[in-house]
Coordinates of C-alpha atoms and ligand atoms in Angstrom, one line a residue:
M67 CA 121.2 177.0 109.1
S68 CA 118.4 179.5 110.4
L69 CA 116.9 176.9 112.7
S70 CA 120.2 176.6 114.8
R71 CA 120.7 180.2 115.1
R72 CA 117.6 180.5 116.6
Q73 CA 117.8 177.2 118.9
F74 CA 121.1 179.1 119.7
A75 CA 119.5 182.2 120.9
A76 CA 117.1 180.9 122.1
T77 CA 119.0 179.2 125.0
P78 CA 120.2 181.3 128.3
L79 CA 123.6 180.0 127.2
A80 CA 123.1 183.1 124.2
L81 CA 122.6 185.5 127.5
G82 CA 125.7 183.3 129.5
L83 CA 128.0 184.0 126.8
G84 CA 127.9 188.2 127.4
G85 CA 128.5 187.4 131.1
L86 CA 132.2 187.8 131.4
S87 CA 133.3 191.4 129.6
P88 CA 136.8 191.6 128.0
L89 CA 137.7 193.7 131.1
M90 CA 136.8 191.0 133.3
S91 CA 138.7 188.0 131.5
A92 CA 141.5 189.7 131.7
A93 CA 141.3 190.6 135.3
L94 CA 141.3 186.8 135.7
A95 CA 144.4 185.7 133.9
Q96 CA 147.5 184.9 135.0
D97 CA 150.4 187.0 134.4
G98 CA 152.0 185.1 131.5
A99 CA 149.0 182.9 130.6
A100 CA 147.8 182.1 127.3
P101 CA 145.3 183.8 125.8
S102 CA 142.0 182.4 126.8
L103 CA 140.5 179.5 125.3
G104 CA 137.0 180.3 126.6
G105 CA 137.7 184.0 125.3
A106 CA 138.9 183.0 121.9
F107 CA 136.0 180.7 121.4
A108 CA 133.2 183.2 123.2
A109 CA 134.3 185.5 120.5
A110 CA 133.0 182.7 117.8
R111 CA 130.2 182.3 119.8
M112 CA 130.5 179.1 121.3
P113 CA 130.5 178.7 124.5
F114 CA 133.4 176.4 125.5
G115 CA 134.0 174.7 129.2
A116 CA 135.2 171.2 131.0
A117 CA 134.4 169.3 133.5
V118 CA 135.8 170.0 136.8
T119 CA 136.3 168.4 140.7
P120 CA 135.7 170.2 143.8
M121 CA 139.4 169.8 144.7
Q122 CA 140.6 171.6 141.6
L123 CA 138.8 174.8 142.9
A124 CA 140.1 174.3 146.3
D125 CA 143.7 174.9 144.6
P126 CA 144.5 178.3 143.5
K127 CA 146.4 177.7 140.6
L128 CA 144.0 175.1 139.2
A129 CA 141.0 177.4 139.7
A130 CA 142.9 180.3 137.9
H131 CA 143.4 178.3 135.1
I132 CA 139.8 176.8 134.9
A133 CA 138.6 181.0 135.4
H134 CA 140.8 182.0 132.7
H135 CA 140.1 179.5 130.2
F136 CA 136.9 177.8 130.2
R137 CA 133.4 179.2 130.3
I138 CA 131.2 176.8 131.0
L139 CA 131.4 173.8 133.8
V140 CA 130.2 170.7 134.6
A141 CA 130.8 168.4 137.6
E142 CA 133.3 165.5 136.5
N143 CA 131.9 163.5 139.5
A144 CA 130.9 165.7 142.5
M145 CA 126.7 165.8 141.1
K146 CA 126.0 162.0 139.7
P147 CA 124.1 159.9 142.3
M148 CA 126.8 157.6 144.2
H149 CA 128.0 161.0 145.5
I150 CA 124.6 163.0 145.7
S151 CA 122.9 160.2 147.8
P152 CA 125.4 157.9 148.9
R153 CA 122.5 156.4 151.4
E154 CA 119.1 156.4 151.2
G155 CA 117.5 159.8 152.3
E156 CA 120.8 160.9 152.7
Y157 CA 122.0 163.8 150.8
T158 CA 125.6 165.5 150.5
F159 CA 125.5 168.5 148.0
A160 CA 128.8 170.3 149.5
G161 CA 130.9 169.0 146.7
G162 CA 128.1 170.5 143.6
D163 CA 127.3 173.4 145.9
A164 CA 131.0 174.2 145.8
I165 CA 131.4 174.2 142.3
A166 CA 128.0 175.8 141.4
D167 CA 128.9 178.3 143.7
F168 CA 132.6 178.9 141.7
A169 CA 130.4 178.6 138.4
A170 CA 128.2 181.7 139.6
K171 CA 131.1 183.8 141.3
H172 CA 132.3 183.7 137.6
R173 CA 129.4 184.0 135.9
M174 CA 129.6 181.1 133.9
P175 CA 126.7 178.5 133.0
L176 CA 126.8 175.2 134.7
R177 CA 125.2 171.7 132.9
G178 CA 123.9 169.0 135.5
H179 CA 125.4 165.5 135.1
T180 CA 123.9 163.2 135.5
L181 CA 120.3 162.1 136.9
V182 CA 119.8 158.6 135.5
W183 CA 122.4 156.7 134.4
H184 CA 123.8 152.9 135.1
Q185 CA 127.4 153.4 136.4
Q186 CA 128.2 155.9 139.5
A187 CA 124.2 155.3 140.3
A188 CA 122.8 155.3 144.0
R189 CA 122.7 151.7 143.9
W190 CA 121.1 151.5 147.1
M191 CA 117.8 152.3 145.1
F192 CA 118.0 148.8 143.1
K193 CA 117.4 147.3 146.4
D194 CA 115.1 146.1 149.1
G195 CA 117.0 144.6 151.6
E196 CA 118.3 141.7 149.8
A197 CA 115.7 141.4 147.1
D198 CA 115.7 143.6 144.2
V199 CA 113.7 146.3 144.3
S200 CA 110.0 146.9 143.2
R201 CA 108.7 148.5 140.0
A202 CA 107.1 151.0 141.8
K203 CA 109.1 151.5 144.4
L204 CA 112.1 152.4 142.1
I205 CA 110.0 154.6 140.3
A206 CA 109.2 156.4 143.4
R207 CA 112.6 156.6 144.2
M208 CA 113.9 158.0 140.8
E209 CA 111.2 160.6 141.6
R210 CA 112.0 161.7 145.0
Y211 CA 115.8 161.7 144.0
I212 CA 115.3 163.9 140.7
A213 CA 112.9 166.5 142.3
D214 CA 115.1 166.6 145.4
V215 CA 118.6 167.2 143.6
V216 CA 117.2 169.8 140.3
G217 CA 115.3 171.3 142.9
H218 CA 118.2 171.9 145.2
F219 CA 120.1 173.2 142.0
K220 CA 117.2 175.3 140.6
G221 CA 118.4 178.4 139.2
R222 CA 121.8 177.1 139.2
V223 CA 122.2 174.7 136.9
F224 CA 120.7 175.5 133.5
A225 CA 120.9 172.3 131.4
W226 CA 120.6 169.1 133.2
D227 CA 121.8 165.6 131.8
V228 CA 118.5 163.9 132.5
V229 CA 119.3 160.2 131.5
N230 CA 123.0 159.1 130.4
E231 CA 123.9 156.2 128.4
A232 CA 120.6 154.2 127.8
I233 CA 121.3 153.0 124.1
V234 CA 123.8 150.5 123.1
Y235 CA 124.9 149.3 119.4
D236 CA 127.6 147.5 118.2
E237 CA 128.6 146.5 121.9
P238 CA 128.2 143.0 121.8
E239 CA 129.6 143.0 125.9
H240 CA 126.6 145.5 126.7
A241 CA 123.2 143.5 127.0
A242 CA 120.5 145.3 125.3
D243 CA 116.4 145.0 124.1
A244 CA 115.0 144.4 120.4
N245 CA 115.1 148.5 120.4
G246 CA 118.7 149.3 121.5
F247 CA 117.7 150.5 125.2
R248 CA 120.7 148.9 127.6
L249 CA 119.4 146.4 130.2
S250 CA 120.4 148.3 132.8
P251 CA 118.5 148.1 136.0
W252 CA 116.5 150.9 135.0
R253 CA 115.5 149.2 132.1
T254 CA 115.2 146.1 133.3
I255 CA 112.9 147.1 136.7
I256 CA 110.7 149.9 135.2
G257 CA 110.6 149.2 131.5
P258 CA 111.8 151.5 128.5
E259 CA 109.7 153.8 130.1
F260 CA 111.9 155.3 133.0
I261 CA 113.4 157.7 130.6
E262 CA 109.9 159.2 129.9
I263 CA 109.3 159.4 134.2
A264 CA 112.9 160.9 134.4
F265 CA 111.9 163.4 132.0
R266 CA 108.8 164.4 133.7
A267 CA 110.0 164.4 136.9
A268 CA 113.2 166.5 135.9
A269 CA 110.2 169.0 134.1
K270 CA 108.1 169.0 136.9
A271 CA 111.3 170.3 139.6
D272 CA 112.5 172.7 137.0
P273 CA 110.7 174.3 134.0
D274 CA 112.8 176.7 133.2
A275 CA 116.2 173.7 133.1
L276 CA 117.2 172.9 129.7
L277 CA 116.6 169.0 130.1
F278 CA 118.9 166.5 127.8
Y279 CA 119.4 163.1 126.4
N280 CA 123.6 162.3 126.8
D281 CA 125.4 159.5 125.4
Y282 CA 128.6 158.0 123.9
E283 CA 129.5 157.3 120.3
T284 CA 126.3 159.4 119.1
Q285 CA 128.4 159.1 115.6
N286 CA 127.2 155.4 115.2
P287 CA 124.6 155.2 112.8
K288 CA 122.3 152.8 114.4
K289 CA 122.7 154.8 117.5
A290 CA 122.2 158.1 116.2
A291 CA 119.1 156.8 114.6
A292 CA 117.7 155.1 118.1
I293 CA 118.1 158.8 119.7
V294 CA 116.4 160.7 117.3
Q295 CA 113.6 158.4 117.5
L296 CA 113.8 158.3 121.5
V297 CA 113.4 162.2 121.0
K298 CA 110.7 161.9 118.6
D299 CA 108.5 159.3 120.4
L300 CA 109.2 161.6 124.0
K301 CA 107.8 164.7 122.0
A302 CA 104.9 162.8 120.4
R303 CA 104.0 161.8 124.1
G304 CA 104.0 165.3 125.3
V305 CA 107.8 164.8 127.4
K306 CA 109.9 168.0 127.7
I307 CA 113.3 167.0 126.0
D308 CA 115.3 170.4 125.0
G309 CA 118.4 168.8 123.7
V310 CA 121.1 166.0 123.1
G311 CA 124.3 165.6 124.5
H312 CA 126.9 164.3 122.4
Q313 CA 129.5 163.2 125.0
M314 CA 132.6 162.9 121.8
H315 CA 135.2 160.4 123.7
C316 CA 137.5 160.9 120.3
A317 CA 140.7 158.5 119.9
R318 CA 143.5 158.8 117.2
I319 CA 141.3 156.9 114.7
Q320 CA 137.9 157.6 115.6
P321 CA 135.4 158.9 115.1
S322 CA 135.1 159.6 111.6
L323 CA 134.1 163.3 110.9
A324 CA 131.5 162.0 108.0
D325 CA 129.6 160.1 110.8
V326 CA 129.5 163.2 113.2
E327 CA 128.0 165.6 110.7
A328 CA 125.5 162.9 109.7
A329 CA 124.7 162.0 113.3
I330 CA 124.5 166.3 114.0
D331 CA 122.1 166.5 111.3
A332 CA 119.8 163.8 112.0
V333 CA 119.7 165.6 115.7
A334 CA 118.8 168.6 114.4
S335 CA 116.3 167.6 112.5
T336 CA 114.0 166.4 115.8
G337 CA 114.5 170.5 116.7
V338 CA 116.4 169.9 119.7
I339 CA 119.4 171.7 121.2
Q340 CA 123.1 170.1 120.8
H341 CA 126.0 170.3 122.9
V342 CA 129.2 168.2 123.0
T343 CA 129.1 167.5 126.6
E344 CA 132.9 165.3 127.2
L345 CA 134.9 166.1 124.5
D346 CA 138.5 164.3 124.7
F347 CA 141.1 162.9 122.2
A348 CA 142.9 159.9 123.7
I349 CA 146.5 159.7 121.3
N350 CA 145.8 155.9 121.6
D351 CA 144.5 154.5 118.7
R352 CA 140.7 153.6 120.4
V353 CA 139.4 155.1 123.7
Q354 CA 140.2 152.4 125.3
G355 CA 143.7 151.6 123.7
T356 CA 146.9 150.7 125.3
A357 CA 149.5 150.4 122.7
V358 CA 150.7 153.9 123.2
T359 CA 154.2 153.7 124.8
A360 CA 155.2 157.5 125.0
V361 CA 153.7 161.2 124.1
T362 CA 155.7 161.7 121.1
P363 CA 155.3 164.7 118.9
E364 CA 153.6 163.3 116.0
L365 CA 151.2 162.3 118.1
L366 CA 150.6 165.4 119.4
A367 CA 150.8 167.1 116.1
D368 CA 148.3 164.6 115.0
Q369 CA 145.9 165.3 118.2
A370 CA 145.7 169.2 117.3
E371 CA 144.7 168.2 114.0
R372 CA 142.1 166.4 115.0
Y373 CA 140.7 168.5 118.0
R374 CA 141.0 171.5 114.7
S375 CA 139.2 169.7 112.2
L376 CA 136.3 168.4 114.8
M377 CA 135.7 172.1 116.2
D378 CA 136.2 173.4 112.7
L379 CA 133.1 171.4 111.7
L380 CA 130.9 172.5 114.7
L381 CA 131.9 176.0 113.9
R382 CA 131.2 175.9 110.2
K383 CA 127.4 173.9 111.0
R384 CA 126.2 176.1 114.0
M385 CA 123.9 173.1 115.4
V386 CA 125.9 172.7 119.0
S387 CA 125.7 175.7 121.1
A388 CA 128.6 174.6 123.6
T389 CA 131.4 172.6 123.9
L390 CA 132.8 171.4 127.4
V391 CA 135.9 169.1 127.2
W392 CA 136.4 166.2 130.2
G393 CA 138.8 167.0 132.3
I394 CA 141.4 170.6 132.8
S395 CA 144.9 169.2 131.8
D396 CA 146.2 165.7 130.9
A397 CA 146.9 165.4 134.2
H398 CA 143.2 165.6 135.5
S399 CA 141.9 163.1 132.9
W400 CA 139.7 159.8 133.2
L401 CA 141.6 158.3 130.1
N402 CA 145.5 158.0 132.7
G403 CA 143.3 155.1 134.4
W404 CA 141.0 153.8 132.3
P405 CA 140.3 151.0 131.2
K406 CA 143.7 150.4 133.1
P407 CA 146.4 153.1 133.7
R408 CA 148.5 153.8 130.7
V409 CA 149.9 156.7 128.9
E410 CA 147.5 159.3 127.4
A411 CA 147.6 163.0 127.3
P412 CA 143.7 163.8 125.5
L413 CA 143.4 167.9 126.9
M414 CA 145.0 170.8 125.4
F415 CA 147.1 171.1 128.3
D416 CA 149.8 169.5 129.6
R417 CA 150.3 168.1 132.9
Q418 CA 151.9 171.7 133.8
L419 CA 149.0 173.4 132.6
A420 CA 151.2 174.2 129.4
P421 CA 149.1 175.0 126.2
K422 CA 149.6 172.0 123.9
P423 CA 149.6 171.9 119.9
A424 CA 145.6 170.5 119.9
Y425 CA 145.5 174.4 122.4
H426 CA 147.2 176.1 119.1
A427 CA 144.8 174.4 117.1
L428 CA 141.6 175.5 118.6
M429 CA 142.9 179.3 119.3
D430 CA 143.0 179.1 115.2
V431 CA 139.7 177.8 114.9
A432 CA 138.1 180.4 117.4
R433 CA 140.2 183.0 115.5
K434 CA 139.0 181.5 112.3
Y435 CA 135.1 182.1 113.1
S436 CA 135.3 185.3 115.3
A437 CA 133.2 187.6 113.8
Ligands
LIG694 C1 130.6 158.8 130.4 C2 129.9 159.5 131.6 C3 130.8 160.5 132.5 C4 132.4 160.3 132.5 C5 132.8 159.1 131.6 C6 134.4 158.9 132.0 O1 131.6 159.4 129.8 O2 128.8 160.2 130.8 O3 130.5 161.2 133.5 O4 132.1 158.9 133.9 O5 132.0 157.9 131.2 O6 134.3 159.2 133.3

């Protein structure tokens, strides 16, 4: 598709892609390490990266693994409001700065995640003493936070997930308004325009950063339609929105590739950039499933095929211009402990950092699409 190729070429990522020469990549390789996954995807013109933590970067073995296999980074938690601003007027940037320094040292583009979300929020923002904060005060706090945080990382974060998970469909346990907007404190106290206010504040703080709306289960047709509508509404109101992030937390029986393809097509029709921002494939049937009692070769083979077919779809369509996985190995995945401790192995490296069948499937796909 010419549209998507143009979008791809227009992103700073296209520049980031050329950043790591084969020579440097070889220099980063550990003795005996498997060929670089990110290197293989770079050859297929798909920046491929992972969510990382400052503690991982401080561990020489893990840092070498990350530098070798990944080409674009995001902070798993360190840049979320509850960590950056635990108390009013206080900022703790050390974790985010450590990740930004590592990314810069290894010439990896860095995504910023996330500014406005109902979870891992700076909860003090929603309160004024014992009472709920007023609308005007919450807007002022949000604008201040975005100005300070986006300003702090200006020039080091090339894309921000400005708003995360504001839309809900087919989840009776989460209340939403008639337009599908989650009844979070943001939506309840400010109104649906909190999204527009957040994007305007981010654009003001860093006019060069790409600004994303990010969400899970974007393949749900109702959710995809709502996201498309949101993008169109924001654009019609002159608000800068550059991209949509598909989290893409997947499992053994979900999602359907046809739904993923339809969602990507629908978002592409709005002309924004798309990233897959939090990819993983649980070996349980569902993202929240707890039925698996052992990691079997059959489950890993099945998982590998699912990674293969999803990445094949993304590379064939050329509408998604970066892919990030949510964690650096099976030992480092949120799915081990959420919603409760369980047997999981959702990534492409095992607990000893050894490549799994999913790694080999991904290398195959990357090679297939390398020019
Ligand atoms: C969501 C968030 C991520 C992360 C995952 C699970 O997808 O966007 O930041 O918290 O949940 O850990």
